[in-house]
Every structure is written in C-alpha cells, then in structure tokens.
C-alpha cells in the first residue's frame, strides 16, 4: 500500500529524515538534514525514485501506470507558452515607487495624494523585434513597462526608452512589426532591422522618420537598462477630485545618468555575453546598488495644446522639455530580483488600459488601439481570462468582482450571489458599485463624422526629426550617419536605400550627404515629396542628447583589470580601494581563471580568464602587468584584442609601465591621448578613477575619423 503523505509538521519532519534520493548508479543516499523537503508529485504523493521509470522486468517496456513518470513528462511537454509577439525578450525586477509631495491639484490618483506614499512596483525592460532568446544588444527600442500596485488598483505605464513611435495609427502596427521582424520566407535576420523589408516599409511611411532618427541614435544601444530614460510616449490625462483634467506626458529619468555603447562594441557584446543587460541588472540589484528613476510629469492644458506647433495626440511628436519642463514627482527604485523568471517576468501582463481613478486616456489613435491589443494578447499568451489572479498580476489592494469560472479559476466568490442588481442585503448581496469613489471617465465632448481619416495636424513628418538631429553633439550625429549607413548597407535593393536618403534630405542635408557618401550612391536622389515643408526654426533641445546628459561619476560602472603574475600588489589594492570609494566594480581578468600571484606573494583570484572576459563587457580597463607577465600576454591574441577593442571603443585605459609593450603590440597610438593614464605609483589609482568618470573619450573618435 502506498505510504500516506505527512500531514502535521512533526510528521513531516520525521518523513524528511527518512527520505532518500537515488544517484545515477542506483545507490541510495540518506538525507540527513530534517528540513529538506521530500520530492512529491503534483498530487503530493512522495516520490521514491526519480531516476528510473517503472519497467516490466529489468530490460522490459515501461508501464503506462507509472503516474509519476507520465505526470513529469506531461508537465514538461506543456512548459512553453507563446512568447510575446513583440517585446519577447525582457527582464523584470521588483521595487517601489515613492511619491514626493501631494499632487491633489492635478490628480486624485491615490498614489499621488500623500507625501512619501510608497507602492510596490514591477518593471519589465525589453527589446522589441527579437525573439525570446535573442541577444540583448540588438539595435532596437527598449520597452520600459511599469506596473504600480496602488491602493486603488494596478496602474500600468507601458512605455519605451524613446518618446516617439513609428506610426500614428494602431491599424499600421501589424505591418510595422511584420516588416521589422524576420522576413517570413527565410526567418532571418533575427533581432535586427537591418534588412530590406523593414527599410522598405519605413521608406514608404514618412511619419516614421522622427522615430528612425531615434533608433539610429545611440539610444538604441544602451549600456544597460539602468542608464536609459523611459517615456509614456502618448499624451495622457490627469484628473483631479473636481473633475478637472490636465494633459500629461510621463518621463522616467535615470538617477544613474544616461549611457550607451558604441556600435562595434554592441556587435561584439552580443557574442561575448548575449545576456549583458540582464546580467547588469541582476548584478547591480544583487549587490545592493539599486537603480533609481524619477517620475517626471510634463503638464499642459487645452490652451497649450491648441497653440503648440504639433498635435499633442500625435505619437510621432514630443513636447520639448525646454518648452514644457519636466517636473519630478516621485522615484522608482528597483531593489529585488524575481524569485522565478517564468512566474514573474514571463507571466506579467501589462495592459495600457490598466489605469486608476485620477488618470485617463487621450484620443491618441495609437493609444486607443493599444487599449484593445494588450488585453487581447494576454489571453493568447496566458491562456485564461484568470491571468489577473497570478500573483504578479493581481492587485495588492482588495478586489471584488462578480466574474467567475474560466480556466484555472481560483478566486470565485463564496456564497450565492454572482450577479447584480440583487435583493440580497449586506455581505450576502456581494460587492456594489461606488458612484463617488469609482473610476469615472473624463467627460470629453466629442463630435464629428465617422470616417477613416488622418488629421491634417499629423502631417508634418520631418520638422521634429530635424530638431532631434540638431540637438545631438557632433559625435552623436556621426553615430546616426554611421548607423543609417550600416543598416542600409544590409539592404539589398538599391531603390530602398535611395528612398531613405531622399527622406533624410528633408531632415538635414549633412546627414543625407553623409549617408549617401557612406553608401556610395552615385548621385543624391531628389528629396522625398513632403506633405509639409520642414521647419528650420525649431531650436535644438539639449535634453535629447545622451552625451550632454551623461553622469559625472563612474559609480555603478565596471572596470576590467588585466592582471599578470608578479603585478604590483600595492597598485592592485589602491585601485580596488579607489573604485570602492567611487561605488564602482572591479573585475579581475587573469591569463588563467585560477588567478595570479602578485608581487608580494599574495594570491589574486580571477573573475574571468582573458579570452572569456573581453574588454567590450567593461566600461574601462586597466593593465596591471609585470615585465614577465606582459611577455606572455603580448603573444596572446585575446589579450591584444582586449586592449585594441578598449581603445577603439574610446575607453579609458590605465596601465603600468611594463604594460606599454602590450599597448604597442595592440597597435595603440598612445601619443597625446588623454584616455591613456599611466600608473606610475599606487597613489595614481585615485587619479585614474577620476579619469574614468568621463566614460568615453569621444575626441579619440573624431581624431580617428580625420586620420
Ligand atoms: Fe506595445 N504591445 N503595441 N507598444 N508594448 C505589446 O503586449 C501594441 C507600443 C510596449 O514587458 C504586446 O503583452 C500595439 C508603443 C511594451 O510585457 C501587444 C501598438 C509602446 C511592451 C502590443 C503598440 C509600446 C509591449 C505584446 C500600436 C510605447 C512589453 C505582448 C498601437 C509607448 C510589455 C504584450 C511587457 C507589448 C501591442 C505600440 C510599448 C501585442 C497594437 C507606442 C513596453 O499587445
């Protein structure tokens, strides 16, 4: 007879003591600790042997009655759910949002009523085009989806790291995504827009040109999720207790500052560590270095909306921060990684229509379409209308509905009532509507003919694209030209390349000429026909540049120090100390993973061996080498790449005197380059860390271009 499962705590403890597991060879091991749980089936039946299926005879067939085996395989066979149709690759973390001060004037949303109000939050960052297993450093938009578990329900701000979008009407979304993802016959390229279909579509959709500038900028290759901005994109409404509405655009400003990588580095990171962004977030949060963003509101009223140069309902436009400043209203802190990726990050279901009293939609046609799509997609992905009951999706405030049943129902009400109105009084009668407290849509008056139409006020496609371009530093402009050139060089149809250049001519002549030269077009095409002429009176917006808004510290960044046997121990220790003071991380790269013996005979363990820790995964490098050590490393191609890549990617390089010959071997021209800092004595380590604060030596790139 089968042994009954343990019921009381005491019985269970006894049970644990008796439990055994069987090794591959069939030997048994006694589990000594009393707190190791017994392996059971999903029915709670203890499992005696998890290594062998039930056989008829030693070499005979497997018995169908082996319920443990069948249950195990059945469950495994059903482990996958459909990946998200877009934003399939993502990474989530928990945290909280804290409100700075009461904002009762503009909104009655509960989370903004009290200073210091804290609500739990879950954030999922993602790329858009790639499949679930694609590499983190694809050139792409990043999703920045935030779920705030407020006391009056869940509020999802399902945003991106760019404030505009490709299209103006949700009806074009399937076309955009079909064109961007793998081509349907070949099923490649994966996680890249560098192919004909994508640029064909873009070239035929002038409204996408502002977004084209953003995705060809460094914003599309962030150094980490921690160093990027987030945007709600659409105009939303805030509504106060009196029913007054104010338009709002949402911003997330990273306290860590903004930072991106360079394109060649991105390509190499994808090979060296396809999980680069995931690992970064994981490492930072696990180390207690919690990333933080401030929530910003851009607030404006109908008068502003009427006077503004562009339609505030058009998601291909921004409201420059210099025109309407961003007011910081609270902070979002991510302080806990998930316990289980699937249960939380994969099953989290963001929906733009999850808003709370005090927040409302605008008529942005993209937002209107999204409000349909997100709920719909969750059914497909999660398989049941009860996805809202999953712990990651359930509100953390009380909730009472009269909905019932469906797959996996687990929160059906007790009692007889599942409808209303009903005449059963009190608790028996179930939940009732709350006319005062409940969500009331802003009573906007609308009239007009029912037509398939695009408003005339949406027809300027180039002016803000130009404004974006002229707001960038020279370095960033160069990167945009290079990115267009790279992407279009992968497009095999010359006519598509030319069509894109014809749009760029409407944005900026130098940009168009740069790309045209990069592609070696025989002649410049004619500018594309424009519905509206490009305005050249929009002033630059410094807030749009990453380099102008970079951090002034090396905090939260990673240094890769290549260390050899015999390296000076005092220098290694001084560097470690200086980095710690800065709040930065040190990773030790050694010829072999076991480590090296330093000058004082102490042993230094390696974090990576030299061919497993290329410099592309670090923000800066140091070469802490002895005269003997450098001889060995100079013969090692990966050590030479370590240095050559760091130099080419404009990184700061600290080096000991002996390391000079490795710099030479790597082809580094040290003359007059302020990014190369010699460590003459241990005390120079502090100076080196100061130099690292600049993150990149952009001047080196300009120099390389001219030479
Ligand atoms: Fe999404 N989008 N989207 N999107 N989106 C999805 O919902 C959609 C758009 C964004 O981490 C899907 O759960 C339509 C803009 C993020 O789980 C889907 C349109 C912005 C995420 C969907 C847009 C976004 C999604 C796929 C055009 C920035 C990932 C899986 C009208 C403001 C959320 C899912 C997460 C995911 C539809 C355009 C951001 C299919 C129809 C604009 C961050 O519902």
XYZ file of C-alpha atoms and ligand atoms in Angstrom:
751
model
C 0.000 0.000 0.000
C 1.212 3.497 -0.801
C 2.544 5.379 2.156
C 0.373 8.343 3.133
C 1.873 11.831 2.819
C 2.904 13.591 6.019
C 0.331 15.947 7.449
C 1.477 17.542 10.701
C 4.747 19.473 10.967
C 6.142 16.809 13.257
C 5.178 14.007 10.933
C 6.672 15.909 8.030
C 9.961 16.336 9.834
C 10.030 12.613 10.545
C 9.239 11.991 6.921
C 12.115 14.184 5.767
C 14.531 12.295 7.923
C 13.508 9.099 6.278
C 13.650 10.395 2.750
C 16.220 9.092 0.366
C 17.371 10.042 -3.093
C 18.910 7.715 -5.543
C 22.030 8.542 -7.528
C 22.585 7.641 -11.137
C 24.271 4.413 -10.245
C 21.219 3.363 -8.293
C 22.913 3.862 -4.910
C 20.857 5.474 -2.166
C 21.830 8.457 -0.023
C 20.299 9.246 3.314
C 19.277 12.924 3.516
C 20.430 13.900 6.943
C 19.004 17.414 7.376
C 15.460 17.396 8.700
C 14.439 20.463 6.672
C 14.970 19.097 3.158
C 11.559 18.732 1.539
C 10.515 15.420 0.069
C 10.034 15.309 -3.706
C 6.370 14.652 -4.452
C 4.057 14.518 -7.449
C 1.695 17.438 -8.085
C -0.823 15.448 -6.080
C 1.517 15.485 -3.085
C 2.461 11.824 -3.310
C 6.056 11.260 -2.139
C 8.359 10.022 -4.875
C 10.678 7.140 -4.052
C 12.772 7.037 -7.228
C 13.150 9.903 -9.691
C 15.927 8.292 -11.749
C 14.189 5.261 -13.275
C 10.816 4.792 -14.890
C 8.684 1.806 -13.894
C 9.666 -1.214 -16.028
C 8.200 -4.618 -16.707
C 11.270 -6.656 -15.971
C 14.825 -5.349 -15.833
C 15.074 -4.787 -19.606
C 11.379 -4.658 -20.400
C 8.952 -1.919 -21.554
C 7.789 0.987 -19.427
C 4.469 0.602 -17.621
C 1.669 3.006 -18.526
C 0.623 3.088 -14.905
C 3.802 4.986 -13.958
C 1.838 8.069 -12.912
C 4.922 9.905 -11.660
C 6.734 9.466 -14.980
C 3.655 10.418 -17.007
C 2.887 13.467 -14.908
C 6.511 14.618 -15.130
C 6.631 14.341 -18.928
C 3.153 15.747 -19.415
C 4.084 18.830 -17.456
C 7.386 19.233 -19.241
C 5.695 18.912 -22.645
C 3.463 21.840 -21.751
C 6.077 24.137 -20.231
C 6.129 26.665 -23.052
C 3.625 29.436 -23.572
C 3.584 31.623 -26.688
C 6.254 34.270 -26.442
C 5.130 37.867 -26.727
C 4.511 38.793 -30.361
C 6.667 41.863 -29.723
C 8.921 42.591 -26.737
C 9.501 38.832 -26.367
C 12.904 39.277 -24.781
C 12.617 41.034 -21.479
C 13.867 41.183 -17.954
C 11.989 42.238 -14.852
C 12.641 43.401 -11.323
C 10.625 44.421 -8.289
C 10.807 47.649 -6.383
C 8.694 50.524 -5.218
C 7.500 53.951 -6.226
C 7.629 56.756 -3.686
C 5.673 59.966 -4.110
C 7.475 63.234 -3.297
C 4.540 65.501 -2.431
C 0.724 65.667 -2.640
C -0.422 66.413 -6.187
C -4.100 66.848 -5.347
C -4.306 69.949 -7.566
C -3.839 67.893 -10.701
C -4.893 64.354 -9.884
C -6.984 62.388 -7.475
C -4.917 59.233 -8.120
C -4.455 57.715 -4.690
C -0.714 57.238 -5.012
C -0.174 60.982 -5.509
C -2.237 62.167 -2.536
C 0.304 61.856 0.257
C 3.963 62.789 0.594
C 6.062 59.672 0.978
C 3.302 57.307 -0.226
C 5.037 54.103 -1.294
C 3.546 51.489 -3.574
C 5.090 48.237 -4.806
C 6.251 48.230 -8.433
C 7.312 45.708 -11.036
C 9.254 46.763 -14.121
C 9.968 44.779 -17.269
C 12.576 46.045 -19.730
C 12.650 44.511 -23.186
C 13.784 44.679 -26.776
C 11.046 44.747 -29.403
C 11.968 42.818 -32.516
C 13.990 39.844 -31.328
C 12.659 36.510 -30.189
C 12.819 35.451 -26.567
C 16.331 34.035 -26.877
C 17.838 36.893 -28.861
C 20.843 38.943 -27.768
C 20.479 41.950 -25.511
C 22.411 44.464 -27.574
C 20.320 44.459 -30.721
C 19.864 47.916 -32.190
C 16.285 48.379 -31.091
C 13.796 50.290 -28.992
C 13.710 49.158 -25.366
C 10.394 48.535 -23.627
C 10.101 50.178 -20.218
C 6.891 48.783 -18.731
C 6.000 49.683 -15.165
C 3.246 48.156 -13.053
C 2.364 50.164 -9.973
C 0.282 48.273 -7.407
C -1.615 51.236 -5.935
C -4.240 51.154 -3.197
C -6.889 51.864 -5.832
C -5.825 49.273 -8.335
C -2.991 48.482 -10.698
C -1.695 51.224 -12.946
C 0.484 50.152 -15.878
C 2.660 52.670 -17.709
C 3.673 50.574 -20.711
C 6.350 52.790 -22.148
C 9.560 52.729 -24.156
C 13.025 54.255 -23.853
C 12.172 56.597 -26.722
C 9.429 59.226 -26.506
C 8.006 58.799 -30.021
C 6.797 55.910 -32.131
C 6.992 54.763 -35.754
C 3.352 55.109 -36.695
C 0.398 57.342 -35.945
C -2.451 54.859 -36.113
C -2.647 51.460 -34.412
C -4.007 49.892 -37.588
C -0.465 50.008 -39.024
C 1.122 48.156 -36.082
C 0.900 44.625 -37.527
C 2.518 45.913 -40.751
C 5.298 47.645 -38.875
C 6.069 44.582 -36.793
C 5.841 42.166 -39.726
C 8.289 44.358 -41.611
C 10.671 44.650 -38.657
C 10.826 41.028 -37.557
C 12.405 38.182 -39.539
C 11.357 38.009 -43.170
C 8.646 35.336 -43.458
C 10.319 33.075 -46.004
C 13.867 32.936 -44.664
C 13.019 33.581 -40.984
C 16.017 35.888 -40.691
C 17.523 38.259 -39.721
C 16.928 37.783 -36.031
C 16.562 40.843 -33.783
C 17.694 43.301 -36.413
C 16.082 45.924 -38.531
C 18.981 45.860 -40.986
C 17.079 44.229 -43.837
C 15.020 45.103 -46.888
C 11.500 44.619 -45.539
C 11.985 46.954 -42.613
C 13.531 49.790 -44.596
C 11.103 49.274 -47.453
C 8.232 49.852 -45.027
C 9.965 52.814 -43.383
C 10.736 54.414 -46.734
C 7.040 54.292 -47.614
C 5.908 55.702 -44.245
C 7.257 59.259 -43.882
C 5.579 59.509 -40.468
C 8.229 57.052 -39.201
C 11.131 59.422 -39.913
C 11.289 61.018 -36.469
C 11.443 57.559 -34.868
C 14.012 56.493 -37.488
C 16.311 59.173 -36.049
C 15.873 57.808 -32.536
C 16.531 54.182 -33.457
C 19.595 55.116 -35.481
C 20.882 57.098 -32.499
C 22.800 55.713 -29.542
C 19.517 55.438 -27.615
C 19.006 52.119 -29.416
C 22.176 50.594 -27.943
C 22.037 51.438 -24.239
C 24.907 50.396 -21.986
C 22.366 48.995 -19.561
C 18.720 49.231 -18.618
C 19.890 51.247 -15.633
C 21.244 54.028 -17.838
C 18.284 54.774 -20.028
C 15.274 57.060 -19.862
C 11.694 55.864 -20.079
C 8.684 57.572 -21.644
C 4.939 57.030 -21.576
C 5.018 58.303 -25.205
C 1.342 59.248 -25.558
C -0.310 62.239 -24.014
C -2.445 61.084 -21.075
C -4.760 62.981 -18.765
C -4.616 63.599 -15.057
C -7.981 64.289 -13.433
C -8.427 65.917 -10.014
C -11.218 65.422 -7.457
C -13.226 68.230 -9.048
C -13.093 66.508 -12.411
C -10.622 68.990 -13.931
C -8.328 67.439 -16.494
C -4.689 68.321 -17.254
C -2.723 66.746 -20.086
C 0.431 64.914 -19.083
C 3.401 63.186 -20.627
C 5.262 60.714 -18.429
C 9.056 60.530 -18.178
C 11.394 58.282 -16.224
C 14.767 59.951 -15.587
C 17.591 57.615 -14.525
C 19.476 58.876 -11.483
C 22.474 56.932 -12.794
C 22.640 59.224 -15.849
C 22.355 58.073 -19.439
C 24.950 55.975 -21.209
C 25.167 53.953 -24.393
C 27.782 51.765 -26.026
C 29.304 52.196 -29.485
C 28.031 50.084 -32.364
C 31.079 47.918 -32.957
C 31.112 47.218 -29.231
C 27.426 46.258 -29.301
C 28.081 43.735 -32.056
C 30.873 42.168 -30.031
C 28.980 42.209 -26.726
C 26.259 40.149 -28.371
C 28.825 37.434 -28.973
C 30.689 37.771 -25.685
C 27.633 37.995 -23.443
C 24.197 37.900 -25.077
C 22.728 38.411 -21.587
C 24.717 41.581 -20.998
C 21.743 43.739 -19.970
C 20.149 41.035 -17.873
C 23.373 40.316 -16.079
C 23.952 44.009 -15.440
C 20.587 44.438 -13.736
C 20.918 41.209 -11.820
C 24.461 42.033 -10.609
C 23.598 45.589 -9.595
C 20.487 44.679 -7.632
C 22.061 41.618 -6.027
C 24.994 43.815 -4.946
C 22.608 46.308 -3.326
C 23.283 49.027 -5.928
C 19.619 49.743 -6.579
C 18.862 51.621 -9.786
C 16.542 54.550 -9.460
C 14.461 56.677 -11.804
C 12.484 59.809 -11.092
C 8.997 60.042 -12.499
C 8.547 63.301 -14.358
C 5.360 64.992 -15.486
C 5.107 67.407 -18.358
C 1.806 69.109 -17.640
C -0.155 71.275 -20.044
C -3.699 72.399 -20.667
C -6.008 72.710 -23.654
C -4.750 76.221 -24.424
C -1.202 74.982 -24.734
C -2.392 72.008 -26.781
C -4.198 74.346 -29.169
C -1.201 76.638 -29.568
C 1.559 74.019 -29.731
C 3.245 73.579 -33.111
C 2.216 69.931 -33.332
C -0.773 67.836 -32.366
C -0.404 66.531 -28.821
C -2.314 63.414 -29.895
C 0.314 62.546 -32.486
C 2.663 59.891 -31.003
C 5.390 60.723 -33.527
C 5.949 64.060 -31.757
C 7.463 65.184 -28.493
C 6.834 68.241 -26.414
C 10.400 69.514 -25.889
C 11.421 69.729 -22.250
C 12.647 73.241 -22.858
C 9.072 74.200 -23.834
C 7.268 72.346 -21.039
C 9.671 71.436 -18.221
C 9.621 68.001 -16.646
C 8.528 68.168 -13.007
C 9.908 65.368 -10.839
C 7.109 63.925 -8.740
C 8.487 60.739 -7.256
C 11.061 57.994 -7.527
C 11.067 54.410 -8.679
C 13.604 52.136 -7.019
C 14.312 48.582 -8.148
C 15.577 46.606 -5.193
C 14.658 42.960 -5.689
C 15.145 40.452 -8.453
C 12.435 37.920 -9.157
C 12.422 34.559 -7.408
C 11.343 32.880 -10.595
C 11.710 34.296 -14.088
C 8.741 32.491 -15.624
C 6.248 33.062 -12.816
C 7.002 36.768 -12.682
C 8.760 38.217 -15.723
C 7.237 35.918 -18.318
C 3.739 35.896 -16.890
C 3.477 39.564 -16.073
C 0.687 41.036 -18.194
C 0.938 44.751 -18.823
C -2.118 46.453 -20.274
C -2.297 50.105 -21.268
C -5.913 50.139 -20.194
C -4.901 49.423 -16.596
C -5.346 52.896 -15.197
C -6.719 54.133 -11.884
C -9.079 56.936 -10.833
C -7.244 60.230 -11.417
C -5.565 59.056 -14.657
C -7.238 58.944 -18.062
C -6.523 58.402 -21.722
C -6.220 60.881 -24.529
C -7.532 60.240 -28.026
C -4.106 59.411 -29.426
C -5.115 56.834 -32.064
C -2.156 54.652 -31.187
C -3.100 54.556 -27.531
C -6.712 53.835 -28.397
C -5.616 50.807 -30.417
C -3.235 49.630 -27.719
C -6.077 49.666 -25.224
C -7.635 46.867 -27.244
C -4.479 44.943 -28.068
C -2.903 44.325 -24.687
C -5.843 42.599 -23.034
C -6.378 40.564 -26.156
C -2.771 39.417 -26.345
C -2.724 38.286 -22.713
C -5.460 35.748 -23.377
C -3.402 34.278 -26.182
C -0.252 34.197 -24.117
C -1.540 33.214 -20.722
C -4.472 31.157 -21.877
C -7.177 32.160 -19.439
C -9.136 35.266 -18.504
C -7.970 34.482 -14.970
C -4.407 35.662 -15.748
C -5.228 38.550 -13.437
C -5.142 36.128 -10.497
C -1.481 35.246 -10.992
C 0.404 36.788 -8.070
C 2.455 39.073 -10.349
C -0.701 40.442 -11.971
C -3.142 40.516 -9.059
C -3.756 43.871 -7.391
C -2.293 44.232 -3.929
C -5.393 46.083 -2.778
C -8.688 44.286 -2.087
C -10.710 43.485 -5.199
C -14.231 42.118 -5.565
C -15.854 41.201 -8.832
C -18.805 39.101 -9.870
C -16.783 37.424 -12.576
C -16.383 33.695 -12.234
C -15.120 30.435 -13.738
C -12.932 30.065 -16.809
C -9.706 28.085 -16.971
C -7.859 27.929 -13.659
C -10.485 29.839 -11.682
C -9.185 30.290 -8.176
C -10.917 33.378 -6.815
C -14.606 32.600 -7.360
C -16.686 34.262 -4.640
C -18.150 32.245 -1.800
C -21.906 32.491 -1.335
C -24.931 32.559 -3.616
C -24.505 35.886 -5.363
C -22.818 36.152 -8.750
C -24.960 38.888 -10.313
C -26.250 42.346 -9.579
C -28.540 44.059 -9.037
C -29.740 41.612 -6.443
C -32.033 41.966 -3.495
C -29.818 40.133 -1.057
C -28.732 42.648 1.529
C -25.450 43.148 3.379
C -22.452 40.945 2.782
C -24.602 38.266 1.184
C -25.510 40.701 -1.597
C -21.884 40.970 -2.694
C -19.908 43.979 -3.905
C -21.735 47.128 -5.053
C -20.740 49.934 -7.377
C -19.347 53.151 -5.854
C -20.518 56.204 -7.841
C -18.260 58.616 -5.927
C -15.091 56.601 -5.444
C -15.263 54.557 -8.610
C -13.459 55.306 -11.878
C -15.220 57.953 -13.945
C -14.062 58.655 -17.477
C -13.288 62.303 -18.207
C -16.455 63.563 -19.917
C -14.776 64.948 -23.003
C -17.263 66.094 -25.573
C -16.624 64.625 -28.979
C -18.342 65.228 -32.279
C -17.501 64.642 -35.893
C -18.187 62.318 -38.743
C -17.340 58.647 -38.515
C -14.583 58.303 -41.112
C -11.293 56.535 -41.770
C -9.134 59.597 -41.634
C -5.774 61.003 -40.545
C -5.945 64.503 -39.062
C -4.206 67.207 -41.084
C -2.469 68.265 -37.848
C -0.478 64.998 -38.001
C 1.103 65.744 -41.358
C 4.468 67.347 -40.509
C 6.831 64.379 -40.613
C 10.255 65.982 -40.737
C 10.496 69.072 -38.539
C 10.954 67.244 -35.237
C 13.248 64.690 -36.878
C 15.438 67.632 -37.806
C 15.139 69.071 -34.322
C 16.333 65.758 -32.887
C 19.329 65.721 -35.213
C 20.464 69.261 -34.499
C 20.111 68.618 -30.758
C 22.860 65.996 -30.829
C 26.552 66.559 -30.236
C 28.814 66.138 -33.263
C 29.805 62.690 -32.018
C 26.213 61.600 -31.781
C 25.432 62.975 -35.221
C 28.318 60.942 -36.580
C 26.879 57.834 -34.945
C 23.491 58.458 -36.565
C 25.095 58.752 -40.002
C 27.099 55.585 -39.362
C 24.012 53.697 -38.148
C 21.949 54.596 -41.223
C 24.891 53.627 -43.391
C 25.307 50.293 -41.621
C 21.618 49.386 -41.735
C 21.124 50.427 -45.336
C 24.290 48.599 -46.366
C 22.449 45.407 -45.395
C 19.527 46.360 -47.633
C 19.986 44.610 -50.947
C 17.618 46.725 -53.022
C 19.330 49.985 -54.065
C 15.997 51.743 -54.623
C 15.148 51.345 -50.937
C 18.481 52.835 -49.879
C 17.830 55.786 -52.144
C 14.288 56.298 -50.881
C 15.569 56.563 -47.316
C 18.225 59.073 -48.343
C 15.509 61.059 -50.106
C 13.706 61.358 -46.748
C 16.930 62.278 -44.952
C 17.300 65.166 -47.363
C 14.148 66.606 -45.834
C 15.687 66.292 -42.372
C 19.245 67.566 -42.734
C 21.479 67.923 -45.755
C 24.710 66.951 -43.956
C 23.020 63.851 -42.606
C 21.718 62.866 -46.035
C 25.038 63.559 -47.713
C 26.929 61.628 -45.043
C 24.739 58.572 -45.508
C 24.805 58.902 -49.271
C 28.613 59.010 -49.217
C 28.726 56.087 -46.783
C 26.589 54.054 -49.189
C 28.454 55.429 -52.171
C 25.309 56.426 -54.027
C 26.341 57.678 -57.440
C 24.205 60.766 -57.007
C 21.944 62.270 -54.400
C 18.299 61.433 -55.020
C 15.659 64.151 -55.050
C 14.168 64.985 -51.648
C 11.038 62.940 -50.911
C 7.755 64.678 -51.516
C 6.684 66.153 -48.214
C 3.136 66.813 -47.039
C 4.543 69.770 -45.064
C 7.816 71.597 -45.611
C 10.417 71.023 -42.905
C 10.553 73.825 -40.376
C 14.026 75.056 -39.610
C 13.013 77.383 -36.789
C 12.720 74.717 -34.084
C 15.624 75.287 -31.713
C 17.886 72.455 -30.530
C 16.690 70.661 -27.394
C 19.770 69.783 -25.298
C 17.705 67.275 -23.282
C 17.681 64.993 -26.340
C 21.412 64.301 -26.292
C 22.816 61.441 -24.229
C 26.346 62.818 -24.098
C 25.095 66.168 -22.814
C 23.232 64.342 -20.051
C 25.802 61.747 -19.047
C 26.775 61.014 -15.442
C 29.723 62.655 -13.778
C 30.823 59.568 -11.950
C 31.998 56.035 -12.517
C 29.503 54.762 -9.935
C 27.780 51.551 -10.873
C 30.228 51.000 -13.742
C 32.585 48.065 -14.232
C 36.350 48.101 -14.617
C 38.111 45.118 -16.174
C 41.675 44.873 -14.871
C 44.004 42.553 -16.735
C 46.466 41.311 -14.128
C 49.505 39.079 -14.588
C 51.753 37.153 -12.225
C 54.099 39.496 -10.444
C 51.849 42.565 -10.816
C 52.414 45.173 -8.138
C 50.162 44.262 -5.193
C 50.053 47.810 -3.831
C 48.739 49.139 -7.165
C 46.065 46.444 -7.389
C 44.940 47.231 -3.854
C 44.985 51.002 -4.380
C 42.840 50.621 -7.476
C 40.397 48.380 -5.657
C 40.105 50.942 -2.871
C 39.606 53.900 -5.211
C 36.902 52.042 -7.142
C 35.122 51.086 -3.953
C 35.069 54.718 -2.871
C 33.566 55.624 -6.239
C 30.917 52.897 -5.918
C 32.270 51.082 -8.993
C 33.065 47.410 -9.536
C 36.364 45.727 -10.223
C 36.621 42.529 -12.235
C 39.942 40.754 -12.346
C 40.966 39.248 -15.681
C 43.824 36.779 -15.496
C 45.594 34.591 -18.048
C 44.012 31.535 -16.420
C 40.854 31.636 -14.318
C 42.610 30.269 -11.226
C 44.323 33.604 -10.667
C 47.794 35.091 -10.355
C 50.495 35.560 -7.745
C 51.110 39.236 -7.036
C 54.467 40.888 -6.280
C 54.082 40.390 -2.529
C 53.391 36.665 -2.880
C 49.645 37.071 -2.272
C 47.213 35.217 -4.499
C 44.607 37.077 -6.542
C 41.735 35.042 -7.901
C 40.471 35.744 -11.404
C 36.844 36.603 -12.236
C 37.387 35.785 -15.893
C 40.200 34.332 -17.966
C 41.428 36.662 -20.662
C 39.575 35.010 -23.547
C 36.312 34.874 -21.548
C 36.316 38.475 -20.388
C 36.848 40.714 -23.428
C 37.020 44.437 -22.780
C 33.670 45.053 -24.506
C 31.863 43.949 -21.346
C 33.615 46.604 -19.243
C 33.285 50.375 -19.061
C 37.038 50.900 -18.799
C 40.150 48.796 -18.422
C 43.416 48.705 -16.510
C 46.535 46.765 -17.457
C 48.305 45.778 -14.267
C 51.169 43.763 -15.629
C 54.672 42.830 -14.622
C 57.596 42.755 -17.067
C 57.448 38.949 -17.209
C 53.670 38.864 -17.353
C 53.464 41.180 -20.340
C 55.761 38.956 -22.403
C 53.306 36.083 -22.128
C 50.231 38.207 -22.733
C 51.635 40.064 -25.730
C 51.691 36.728 -27.568
C 48.029 36.094 -26.704
C 45.630 37.406 -29.433
C 42.763 37.796 -26.963
C 44.945 39.975 -24.719
C 45.825 42.173 -27.709
C 42.118 42.383 -28.628
C 41.345 43.284 -25.023
C 43.461 46.405 -25.435
C 42.757 47.193 -29.096
C 38.971 46.994 -28.610
C 39.025 49.143 -25.491
C 40.983 51.759 -27.406
C 38.763 51.559 -30.481
C 35.662 51.827 -28.282
C 37.021 55.049 -26.805
C 37.524 53.665 -23.327
C 39.927 54.908 -20.717
C 42.929 52.698 -20.149
C 45.115 52.700 -17.050
C 48.439 50.906 -17.420
C 51.621 50.131 -15.531
C 54.993 50.886 -17.156
C 55.547 47.259 -18.106
C 52.206 47.165 -19.945
C 53.409 49.648 -22.581
C 54.661 46.871 -24.811
C 51.172 45.318 -24.845
C 49.763 48.688 -25.927
C 52.324 48.717 -28.749
C 51.504 45.163 -29.786
C 47.812 46.074 -29.854
C 48.551 48.925 -32.252
C 47.551 51.633 -29.783
C 48.901 55.056 -30.582
C 49.379 56.497 -27.108
C 50.795 59.870 -28.180
C 48.767 62.754 -26.776
C 45.791 60.551 -25.913
C 44.366 61.658 -22.590
C 42.446 58.414 -22.282
C 45.671 56.543 -21.553
C 46.691 57.037 -17.939
C 49.938 55.618 -16.655
C 50.006 54.251 -13.136
C 53.477 55.276 -12.028
C 52.813 54.649 -8.359
C 49.879 53.174 -6.404
C 48.656 56.657 -5.437
C 47.856 57.317 -9.139
C 44.902 54.922 -8.869
C 42.669 57.686 -7.489
C 43.561 59.903 -10.451
C 42.773 57.084 -12.840
C 39.314 56.539 -11.366
C 38.666 60.270 -11.781
C 39.580 59.952 -15.464
C 37.167 57.020 -15.810
C 34.287 59.328 -14.856
C 34.209 60.707 -18.378
C 33.282 57.171 -19.529
C 34.386 57.663 -23.122
C 36.984 59.773 -24.834
C 34.862 60.982 -27.747
C 37.713 63.132 -29.044
C 39.595 59.947 -29.899
C 36.838 59.025 -32.331
C 36.964 62.408 -34.036
C 40.730 62.028 -34.310
C 40.363 58.546 -35.845
C 37.856 59.882 -38.396
C 40.205 62.616 -39.518
C 43.290 60.450 -39.781
Fe 3.151 47.558 -27.458
N 2.479 45.652 -27.414
N 1.917 47.965 -29.002
N 3.908 49.445 -27.623
N 4.387 47.194 -25.951
C 2.902 44.692 -26.593
O 1.539 43.202 -25.402
C 0.882 47.192 -29.383
C 3.514 50.407 -28.490
C 5.184 48.091 -25.302
O 7.100 43.952 -20.914
C 2.073 43.446 -26.674
O 1.907 41.858 -23.608
C 0.123 47.874 -30.392
C 4.000 51.695 -28.098
C 5.927 47.436 -24.268
O 5.315 42.721 -21.181
C 0.963 43.834 -27.654
C 0.763 49.067 -30.610
C 4.707 51.476 -26.956
C 5.543 46.099 -24.332
C 1.359 45.222 -28.052
C 1.875 49.119 -29.720
C 4.647 50.065 -26.678
C 4.575 45.984 -25.380
C 2.838 42.198 -26.982
C 0.417 50.144 -31.606
C 5.473 52.500 -26.120
C 6.073 44.959 -23.490
C 2.923 41.426 -25.681
C -0.806 50.723 -31.421
C 4.649 53.519 -25.563
C 5.340 44.820 -22.201
C 2.101 42.146 -24.756
C 5.965 43.741 -21.355
C 3.931 44.806 -25.722
C 0.625 45.940 -28.909
C 2.779 50.206 -29.717
C 5.307 49.506 -25.545
C 0.774 42.885 -28.837
C -1.102 47.345 -31.068
C 3.732 53.034 -28.790
C 6.931 48.063 -23.322
O -0.275 43.875 -27.043
